[in-house]
PDB file of C-alpha atoms in Angstrom:
ATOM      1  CA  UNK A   1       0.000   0.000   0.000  1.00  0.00           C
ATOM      2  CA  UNK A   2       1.485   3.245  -0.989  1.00  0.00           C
ATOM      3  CA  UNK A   3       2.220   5.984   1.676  1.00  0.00           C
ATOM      4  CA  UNK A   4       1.703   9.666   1.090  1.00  0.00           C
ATOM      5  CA  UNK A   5       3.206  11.125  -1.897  1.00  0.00           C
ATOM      6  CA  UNK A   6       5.065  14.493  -2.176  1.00  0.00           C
ATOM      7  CA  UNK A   7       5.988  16.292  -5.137  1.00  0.00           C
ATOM      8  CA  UNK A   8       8.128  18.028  -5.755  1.00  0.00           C
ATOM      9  CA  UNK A   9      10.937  16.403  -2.866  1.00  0.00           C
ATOM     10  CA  UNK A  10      13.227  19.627  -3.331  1.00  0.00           C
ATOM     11  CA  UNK A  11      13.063  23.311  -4.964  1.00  0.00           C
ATOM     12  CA  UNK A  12      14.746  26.383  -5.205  1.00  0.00           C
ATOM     13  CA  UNK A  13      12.158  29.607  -5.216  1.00  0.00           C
ATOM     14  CA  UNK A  14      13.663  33.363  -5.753  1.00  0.00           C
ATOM     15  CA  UNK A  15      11.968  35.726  -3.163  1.00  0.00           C
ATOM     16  CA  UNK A  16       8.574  36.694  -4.377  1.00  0.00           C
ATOM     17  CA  UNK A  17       7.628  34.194  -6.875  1.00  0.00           C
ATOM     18  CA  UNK A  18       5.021  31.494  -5.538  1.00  0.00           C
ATOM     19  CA  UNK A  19       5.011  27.971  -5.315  1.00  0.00           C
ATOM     20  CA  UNK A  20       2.577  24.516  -5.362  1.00  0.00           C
ATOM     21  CA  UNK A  21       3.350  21.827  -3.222  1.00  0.00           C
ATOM     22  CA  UNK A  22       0.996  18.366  -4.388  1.00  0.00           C
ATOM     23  CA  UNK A  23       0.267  15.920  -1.790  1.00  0.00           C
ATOM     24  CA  UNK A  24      -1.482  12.168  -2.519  1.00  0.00           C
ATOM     25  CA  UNK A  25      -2.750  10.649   0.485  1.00  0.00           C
ATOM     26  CA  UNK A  26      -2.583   7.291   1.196  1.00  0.00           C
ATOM     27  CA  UNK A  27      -5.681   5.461  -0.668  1.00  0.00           C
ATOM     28  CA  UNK A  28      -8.874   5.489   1.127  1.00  0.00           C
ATOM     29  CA  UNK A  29      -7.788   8.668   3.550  1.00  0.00           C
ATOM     30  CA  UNK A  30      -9.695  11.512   3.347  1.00  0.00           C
ATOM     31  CA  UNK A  31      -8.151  13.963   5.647  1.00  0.00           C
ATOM     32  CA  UNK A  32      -4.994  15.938   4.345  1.00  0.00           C
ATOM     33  CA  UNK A  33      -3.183  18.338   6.577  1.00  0.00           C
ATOM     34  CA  UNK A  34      -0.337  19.927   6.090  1.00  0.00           C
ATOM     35  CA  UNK A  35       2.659  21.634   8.583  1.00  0.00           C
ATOM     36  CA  UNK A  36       5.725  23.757   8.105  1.00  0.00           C
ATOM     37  CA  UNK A  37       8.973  22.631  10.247  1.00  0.00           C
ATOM     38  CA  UNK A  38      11.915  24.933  10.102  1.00  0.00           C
ATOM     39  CA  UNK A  39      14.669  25.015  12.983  1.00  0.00           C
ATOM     40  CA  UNK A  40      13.208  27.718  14.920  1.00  0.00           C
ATOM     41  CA  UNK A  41      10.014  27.680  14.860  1.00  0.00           C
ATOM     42  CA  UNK A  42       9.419  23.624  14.273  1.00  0.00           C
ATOM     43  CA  UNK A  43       6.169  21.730  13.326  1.00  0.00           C
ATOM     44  CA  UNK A  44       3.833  23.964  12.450  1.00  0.00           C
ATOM     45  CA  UNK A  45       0.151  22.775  11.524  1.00  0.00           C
ATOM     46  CA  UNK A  46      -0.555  25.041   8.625  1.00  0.00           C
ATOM     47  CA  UNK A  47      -4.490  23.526   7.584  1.00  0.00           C
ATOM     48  CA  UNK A  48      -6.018  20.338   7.066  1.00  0.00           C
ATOM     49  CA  UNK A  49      -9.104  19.365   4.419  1.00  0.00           C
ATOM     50  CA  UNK A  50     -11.863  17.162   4.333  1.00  0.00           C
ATOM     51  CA  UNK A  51     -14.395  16.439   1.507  1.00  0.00           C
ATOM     52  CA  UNK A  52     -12.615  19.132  -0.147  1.00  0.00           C
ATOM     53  CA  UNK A  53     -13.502  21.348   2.892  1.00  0.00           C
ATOM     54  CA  UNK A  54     -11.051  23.671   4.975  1.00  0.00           C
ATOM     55  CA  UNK A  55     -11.985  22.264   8.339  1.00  0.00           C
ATOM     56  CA  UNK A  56      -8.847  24.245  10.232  1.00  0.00           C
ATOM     57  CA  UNK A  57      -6.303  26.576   9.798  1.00  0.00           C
ATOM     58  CA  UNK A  58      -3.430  27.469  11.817  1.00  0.00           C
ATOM     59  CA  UNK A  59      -2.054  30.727  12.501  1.00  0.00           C
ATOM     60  CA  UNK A  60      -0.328  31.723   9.431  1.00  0.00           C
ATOM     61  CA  UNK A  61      -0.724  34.965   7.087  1.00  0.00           C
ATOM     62  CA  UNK A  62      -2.859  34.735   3.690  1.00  0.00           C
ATOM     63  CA  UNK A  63      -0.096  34.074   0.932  1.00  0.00           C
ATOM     64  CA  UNK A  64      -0.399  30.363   2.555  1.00  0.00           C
ATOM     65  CA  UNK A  65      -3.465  28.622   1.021  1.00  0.00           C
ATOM     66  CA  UNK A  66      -4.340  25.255  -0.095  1.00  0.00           C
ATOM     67  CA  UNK A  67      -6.902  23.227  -1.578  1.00  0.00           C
ATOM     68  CA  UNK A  68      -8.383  19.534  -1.899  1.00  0.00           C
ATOM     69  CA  UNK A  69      -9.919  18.068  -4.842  1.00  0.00           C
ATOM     70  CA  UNK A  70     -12.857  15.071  -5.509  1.00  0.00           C
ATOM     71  CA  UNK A  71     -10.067  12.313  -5.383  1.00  0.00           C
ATOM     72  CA  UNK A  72      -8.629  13.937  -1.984  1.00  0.00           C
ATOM     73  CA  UNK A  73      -5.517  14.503  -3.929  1.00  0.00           C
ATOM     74  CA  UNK A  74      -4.121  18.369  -1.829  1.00  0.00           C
ATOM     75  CA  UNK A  75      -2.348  21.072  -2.947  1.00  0.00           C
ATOM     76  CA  UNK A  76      -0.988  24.321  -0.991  1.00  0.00           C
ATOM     77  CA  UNK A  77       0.594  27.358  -2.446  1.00  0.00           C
ATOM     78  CA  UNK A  78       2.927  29.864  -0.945  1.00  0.00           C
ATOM     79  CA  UNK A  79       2.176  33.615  -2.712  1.00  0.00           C
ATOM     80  CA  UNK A  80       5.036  36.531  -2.712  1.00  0.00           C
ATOM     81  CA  UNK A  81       7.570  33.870  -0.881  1.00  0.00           C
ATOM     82  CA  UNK A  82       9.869  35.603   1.677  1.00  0.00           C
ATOM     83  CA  UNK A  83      13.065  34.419   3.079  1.00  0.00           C
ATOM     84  CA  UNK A  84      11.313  32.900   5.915  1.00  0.00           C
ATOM     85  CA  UNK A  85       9.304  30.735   3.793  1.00  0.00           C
ATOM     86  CA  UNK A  86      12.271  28.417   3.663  1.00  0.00           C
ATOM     87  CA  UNK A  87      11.104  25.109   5.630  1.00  0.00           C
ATOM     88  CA  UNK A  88      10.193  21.348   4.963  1.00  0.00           C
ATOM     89  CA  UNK A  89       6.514  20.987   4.066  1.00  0.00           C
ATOM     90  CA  UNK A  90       5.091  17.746   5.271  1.00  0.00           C
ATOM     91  CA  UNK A  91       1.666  16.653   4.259  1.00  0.00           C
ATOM     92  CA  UNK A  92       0.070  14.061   6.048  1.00  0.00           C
ATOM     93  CA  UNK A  93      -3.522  11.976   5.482  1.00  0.00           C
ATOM     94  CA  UNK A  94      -6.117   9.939   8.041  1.00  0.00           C
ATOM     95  CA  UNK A  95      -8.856   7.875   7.225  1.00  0.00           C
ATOM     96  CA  UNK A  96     -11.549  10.512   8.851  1.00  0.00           C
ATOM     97  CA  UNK A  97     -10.611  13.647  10.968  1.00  0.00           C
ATOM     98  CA  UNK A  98     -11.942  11.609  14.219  1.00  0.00           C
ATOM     99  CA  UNK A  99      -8.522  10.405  15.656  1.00  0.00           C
ATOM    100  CA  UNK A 100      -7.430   7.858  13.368  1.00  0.00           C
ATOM    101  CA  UNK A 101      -3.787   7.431  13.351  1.00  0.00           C
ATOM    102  CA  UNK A 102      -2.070  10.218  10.956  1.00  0.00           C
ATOM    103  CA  UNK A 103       0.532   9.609   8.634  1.00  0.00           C
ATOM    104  CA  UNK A 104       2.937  11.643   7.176  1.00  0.00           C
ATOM    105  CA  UNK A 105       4.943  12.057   3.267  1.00  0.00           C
ATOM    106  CA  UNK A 106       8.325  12.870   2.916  1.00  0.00           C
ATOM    107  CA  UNK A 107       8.184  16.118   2.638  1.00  0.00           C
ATOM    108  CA  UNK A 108       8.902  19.129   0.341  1.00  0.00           C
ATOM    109  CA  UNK A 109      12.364  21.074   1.041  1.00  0.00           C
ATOM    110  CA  UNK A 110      11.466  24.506   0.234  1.00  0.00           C
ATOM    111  CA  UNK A 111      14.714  26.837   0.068  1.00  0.00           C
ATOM    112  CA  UNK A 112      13.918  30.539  -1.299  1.00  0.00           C
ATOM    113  CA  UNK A 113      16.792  32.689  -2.059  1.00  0.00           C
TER     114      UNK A 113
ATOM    115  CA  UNK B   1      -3.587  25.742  26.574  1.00  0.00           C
ATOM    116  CA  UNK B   2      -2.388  22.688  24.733  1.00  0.00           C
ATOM    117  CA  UNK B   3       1.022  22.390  24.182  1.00  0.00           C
ATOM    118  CA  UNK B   4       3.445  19.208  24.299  1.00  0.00           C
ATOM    119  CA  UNK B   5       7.206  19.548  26.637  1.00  0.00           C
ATOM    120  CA  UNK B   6      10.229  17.500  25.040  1.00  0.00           C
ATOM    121  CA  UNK B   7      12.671  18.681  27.828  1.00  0.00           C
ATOM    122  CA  UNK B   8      15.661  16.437  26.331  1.00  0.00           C
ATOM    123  CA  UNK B   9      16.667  18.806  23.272  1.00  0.00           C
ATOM    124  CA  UNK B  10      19.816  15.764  22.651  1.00  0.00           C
ATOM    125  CA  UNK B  11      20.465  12.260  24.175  1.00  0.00           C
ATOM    126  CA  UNK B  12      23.903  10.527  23.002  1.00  0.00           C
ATOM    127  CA  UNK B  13      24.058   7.132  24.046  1.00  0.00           C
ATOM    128  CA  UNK B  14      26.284   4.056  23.826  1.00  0.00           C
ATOM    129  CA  UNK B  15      24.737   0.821  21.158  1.00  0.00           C
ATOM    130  CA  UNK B  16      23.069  -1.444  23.668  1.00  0.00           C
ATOM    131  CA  UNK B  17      21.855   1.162  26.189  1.00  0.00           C
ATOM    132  CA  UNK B  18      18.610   1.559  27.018  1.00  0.00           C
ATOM    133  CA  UNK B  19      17.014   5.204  26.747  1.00  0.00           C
ATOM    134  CA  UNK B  20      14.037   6.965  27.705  1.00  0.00           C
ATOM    135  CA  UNK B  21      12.640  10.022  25.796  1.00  0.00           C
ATOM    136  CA  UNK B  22      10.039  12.031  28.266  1.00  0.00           C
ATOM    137  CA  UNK B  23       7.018  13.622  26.760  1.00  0.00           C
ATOM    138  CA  UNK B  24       5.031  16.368  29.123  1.00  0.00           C
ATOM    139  CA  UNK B  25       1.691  17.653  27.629  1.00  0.00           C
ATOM    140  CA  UNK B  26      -1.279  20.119  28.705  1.00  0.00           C
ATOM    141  CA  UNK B  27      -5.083  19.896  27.508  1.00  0.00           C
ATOM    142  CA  UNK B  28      -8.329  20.807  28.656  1.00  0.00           C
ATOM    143  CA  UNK B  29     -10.070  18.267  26.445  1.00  0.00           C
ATOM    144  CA  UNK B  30     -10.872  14.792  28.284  1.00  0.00           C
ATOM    145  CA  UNK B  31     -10.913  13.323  24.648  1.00  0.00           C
ATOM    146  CA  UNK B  32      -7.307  13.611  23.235  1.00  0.00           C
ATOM    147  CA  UNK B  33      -4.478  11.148  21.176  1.00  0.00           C
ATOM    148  CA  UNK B  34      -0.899  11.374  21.440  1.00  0.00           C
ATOM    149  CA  UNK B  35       1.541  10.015  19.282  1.00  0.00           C
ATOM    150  CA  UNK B  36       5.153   9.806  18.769  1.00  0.00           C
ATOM    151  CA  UNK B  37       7.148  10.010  15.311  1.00  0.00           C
ATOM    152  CA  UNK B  38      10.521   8.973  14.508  1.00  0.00           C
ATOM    153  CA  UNK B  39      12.376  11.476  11.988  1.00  0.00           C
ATOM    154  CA  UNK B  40      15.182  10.592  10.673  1.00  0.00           C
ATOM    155  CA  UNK B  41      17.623  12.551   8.554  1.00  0.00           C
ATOM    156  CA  UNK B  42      15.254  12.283   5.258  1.00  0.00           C
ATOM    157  CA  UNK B  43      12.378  14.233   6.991  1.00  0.00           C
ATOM    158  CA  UNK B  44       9.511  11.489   6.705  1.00  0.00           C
ATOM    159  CA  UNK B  45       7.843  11.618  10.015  1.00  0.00           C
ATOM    160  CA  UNK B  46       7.495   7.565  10.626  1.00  0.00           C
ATOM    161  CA  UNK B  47       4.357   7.116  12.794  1.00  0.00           C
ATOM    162  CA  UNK B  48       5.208   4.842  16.026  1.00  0.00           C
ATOM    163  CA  UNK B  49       2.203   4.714  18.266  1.00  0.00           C
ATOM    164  CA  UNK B  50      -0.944   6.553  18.831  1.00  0.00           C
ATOM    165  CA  UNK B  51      -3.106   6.367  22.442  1.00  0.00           C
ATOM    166  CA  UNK B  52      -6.302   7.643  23.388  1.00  0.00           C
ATOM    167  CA  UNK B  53      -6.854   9.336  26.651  1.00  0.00           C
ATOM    168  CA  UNK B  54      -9.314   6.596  27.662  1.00  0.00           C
ATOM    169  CA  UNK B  55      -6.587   4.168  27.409  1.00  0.00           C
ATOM    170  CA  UNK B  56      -4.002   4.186  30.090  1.00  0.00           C
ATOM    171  CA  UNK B  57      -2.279   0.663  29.370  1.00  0.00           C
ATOM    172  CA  UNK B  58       1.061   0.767  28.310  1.00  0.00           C
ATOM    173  CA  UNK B  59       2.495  -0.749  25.269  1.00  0.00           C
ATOM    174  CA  UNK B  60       5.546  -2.995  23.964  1.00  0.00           C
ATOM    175  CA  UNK B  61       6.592  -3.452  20.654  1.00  0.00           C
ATOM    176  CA  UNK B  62       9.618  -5.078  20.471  1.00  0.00           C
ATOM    177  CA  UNK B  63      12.407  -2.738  21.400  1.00  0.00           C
ATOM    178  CA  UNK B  64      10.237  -0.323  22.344  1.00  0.00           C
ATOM    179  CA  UNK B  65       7.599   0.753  25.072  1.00  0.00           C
ATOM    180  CA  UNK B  66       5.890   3.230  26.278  1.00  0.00           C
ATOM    181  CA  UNK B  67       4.407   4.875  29.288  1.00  0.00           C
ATOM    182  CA  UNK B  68       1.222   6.641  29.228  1.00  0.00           C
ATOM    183  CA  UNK B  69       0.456   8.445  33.040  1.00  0.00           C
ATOM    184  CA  UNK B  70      -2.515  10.511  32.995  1.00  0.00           C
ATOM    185  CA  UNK B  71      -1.892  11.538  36.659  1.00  0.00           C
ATOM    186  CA  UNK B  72       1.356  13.007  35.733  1.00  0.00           C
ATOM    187  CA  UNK B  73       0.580  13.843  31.782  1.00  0.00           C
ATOM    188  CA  UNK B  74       2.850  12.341  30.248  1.00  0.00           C
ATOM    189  CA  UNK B  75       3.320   9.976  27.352  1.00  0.00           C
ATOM    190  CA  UNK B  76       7.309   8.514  27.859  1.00  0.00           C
ATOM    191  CA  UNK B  77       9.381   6.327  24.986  1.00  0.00           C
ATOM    192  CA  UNK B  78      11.868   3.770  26.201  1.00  0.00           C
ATOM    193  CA  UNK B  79      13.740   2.127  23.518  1.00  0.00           C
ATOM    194  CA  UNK B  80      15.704  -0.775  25.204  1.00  0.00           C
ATOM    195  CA  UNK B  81      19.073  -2.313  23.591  1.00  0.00           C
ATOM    196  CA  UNK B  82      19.313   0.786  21.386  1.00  0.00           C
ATOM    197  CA  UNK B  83      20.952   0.242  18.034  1.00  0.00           C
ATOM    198  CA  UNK B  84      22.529   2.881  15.964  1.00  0.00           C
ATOM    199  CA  UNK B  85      19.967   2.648  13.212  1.00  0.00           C
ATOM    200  CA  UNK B  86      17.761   4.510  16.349  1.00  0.00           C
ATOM    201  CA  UNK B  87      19.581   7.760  15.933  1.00  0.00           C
ATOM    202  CA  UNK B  88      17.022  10.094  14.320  1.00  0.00           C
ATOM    203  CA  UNK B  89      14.831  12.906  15.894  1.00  0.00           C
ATOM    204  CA  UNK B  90      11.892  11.588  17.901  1.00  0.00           C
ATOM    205  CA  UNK B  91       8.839  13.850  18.275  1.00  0.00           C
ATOM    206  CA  UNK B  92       5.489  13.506  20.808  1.00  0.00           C
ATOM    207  CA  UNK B  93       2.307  15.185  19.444  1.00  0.00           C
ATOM    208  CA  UNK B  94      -1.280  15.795  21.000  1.00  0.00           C
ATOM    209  CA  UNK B  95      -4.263  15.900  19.069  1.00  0.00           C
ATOM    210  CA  UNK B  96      -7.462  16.789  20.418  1.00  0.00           C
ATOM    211  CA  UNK B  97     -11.369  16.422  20.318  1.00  0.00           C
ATOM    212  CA  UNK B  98     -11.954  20.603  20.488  1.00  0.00           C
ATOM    213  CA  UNK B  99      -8.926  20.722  17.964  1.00  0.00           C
ATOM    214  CA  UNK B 100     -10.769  18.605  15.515  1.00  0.00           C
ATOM    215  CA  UNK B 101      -8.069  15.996  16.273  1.00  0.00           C
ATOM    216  CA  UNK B 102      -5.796  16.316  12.897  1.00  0.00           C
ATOM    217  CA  UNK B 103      -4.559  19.498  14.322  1.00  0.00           C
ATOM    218  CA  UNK B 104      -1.230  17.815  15.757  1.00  0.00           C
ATOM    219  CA  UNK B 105       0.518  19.783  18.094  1.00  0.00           C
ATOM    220  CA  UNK B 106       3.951  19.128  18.610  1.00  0.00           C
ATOM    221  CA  UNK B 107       6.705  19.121  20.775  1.00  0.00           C
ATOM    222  CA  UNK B 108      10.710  20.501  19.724  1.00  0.00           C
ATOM    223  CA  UNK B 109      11.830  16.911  19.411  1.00  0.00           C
ATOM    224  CA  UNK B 110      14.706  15.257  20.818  1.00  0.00           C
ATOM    225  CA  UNK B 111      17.597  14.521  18.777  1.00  0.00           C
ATOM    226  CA  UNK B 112      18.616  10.522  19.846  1.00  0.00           C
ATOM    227  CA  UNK B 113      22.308   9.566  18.833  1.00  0.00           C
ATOM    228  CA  UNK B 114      23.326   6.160  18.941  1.00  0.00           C
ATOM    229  CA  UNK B 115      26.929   5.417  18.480  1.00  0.00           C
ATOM    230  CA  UNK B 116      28.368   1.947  17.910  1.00  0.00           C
TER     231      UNK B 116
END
């Protein structure tokens, strides 16, 4: 059984372009979230998606947004990318949002110069 | 508030040691998980374990255990015999019921070394 997918594993971004981070959850899971970790500030949960529903966010500015389509496949985009943007985004799926055991992709390395 | 306490930021242990990673949280919610993840240098979070707040038992798999103590709140990891293919970053994380429970939140991490 696959696990979650990530694409792209690694990019380069110049300050103020945007980028799209894809996420495929593991088959059957219909919850996506996703989190930031970067050395100061670590795990961060960023939002999470069900039925193609924002059902949370966390506390992070507008340029971070993301979306879920029919086949619960996610994406999230980072808008006018600063410096600070730099991080590892993970994405991670669950069967349900109702405590089922989350699991997480590899990750995206994010690095914007 | 919720948050989750990894006091160890490093351990650095000899192969064949046992070692035991403490895990402090805070919640108001009476219906909560808590998990641990292993991260090692690649940056996939590898799930461990998960418990529910109703469920106070602890748990052995293999090398490792784990000791869930809702009078003290705390979730610890012991891994026993460690082996150097341990070393990675371990994390605890809390979900809860008024979080919607995907909202993990987690602790710094400690980093676990194993040397041969």
């Amino acid at each position: 059984k696959a696990g979650v997918t990530q694409t792209p594993r690694y990019l380069i971004k110049t300050r103020g372009q945007q980028v799209t981070l894809s996420c495929s959850p593991i088959s059957g899971h219909r919850s996506v979230s996703w989190y930031q970790q970067t050395p100061g500030q670590g795990l961060q949960f960023l939002f999470e998606y069900f039925s193609e529903t924002q059902r949370n966010k966390g506390n992070f500015p507008g340029r971070f947004s993301g979306r879920q389509f029919s086949n619960s496949r996610s994406e999230m985009n980072v808008s006018t990318l600063e410096l600070g943007d730099s991080a590892l985004y993970l994405c991670a799926s669950s069967l349900l949002p109702s405590g089922n055991t989350i699991y997480f992709g590899e990750g995206s390395w994010l690095t914007v110069v | 508030a919720q948050k989750v306490t990894q006091a160890q930021t490093e351990i650095s242990v000899v192969e064949k040691e046992d070692v035991t990673l403490d895990c402090v949280y805070e919640t108001r919610d009476t219906t909560y998980y808590l998990f641990w993840y292993k991260q090692p240098p690649s940056g996939e979070l590898v799930f461990l374990i998960r418990r529910n707040s109703f469920d106070e038992q602890n748990e052995i798999s293999g090398r490792y255990s784990w000791n869930f103590q809702k009078s003290t709140s705390s979730f610890n990891f012991t891994i026993t015999a460690s082996q150097v293919v341990d070393s990675a970053v371990y994390f605890c994380a809390l979900s809860e019921e008024a979080g919607g429970y995907n909202k993990l939140i987690f602790g710094a991490g400690t980093r676990l070394a194993v040397h041969p």
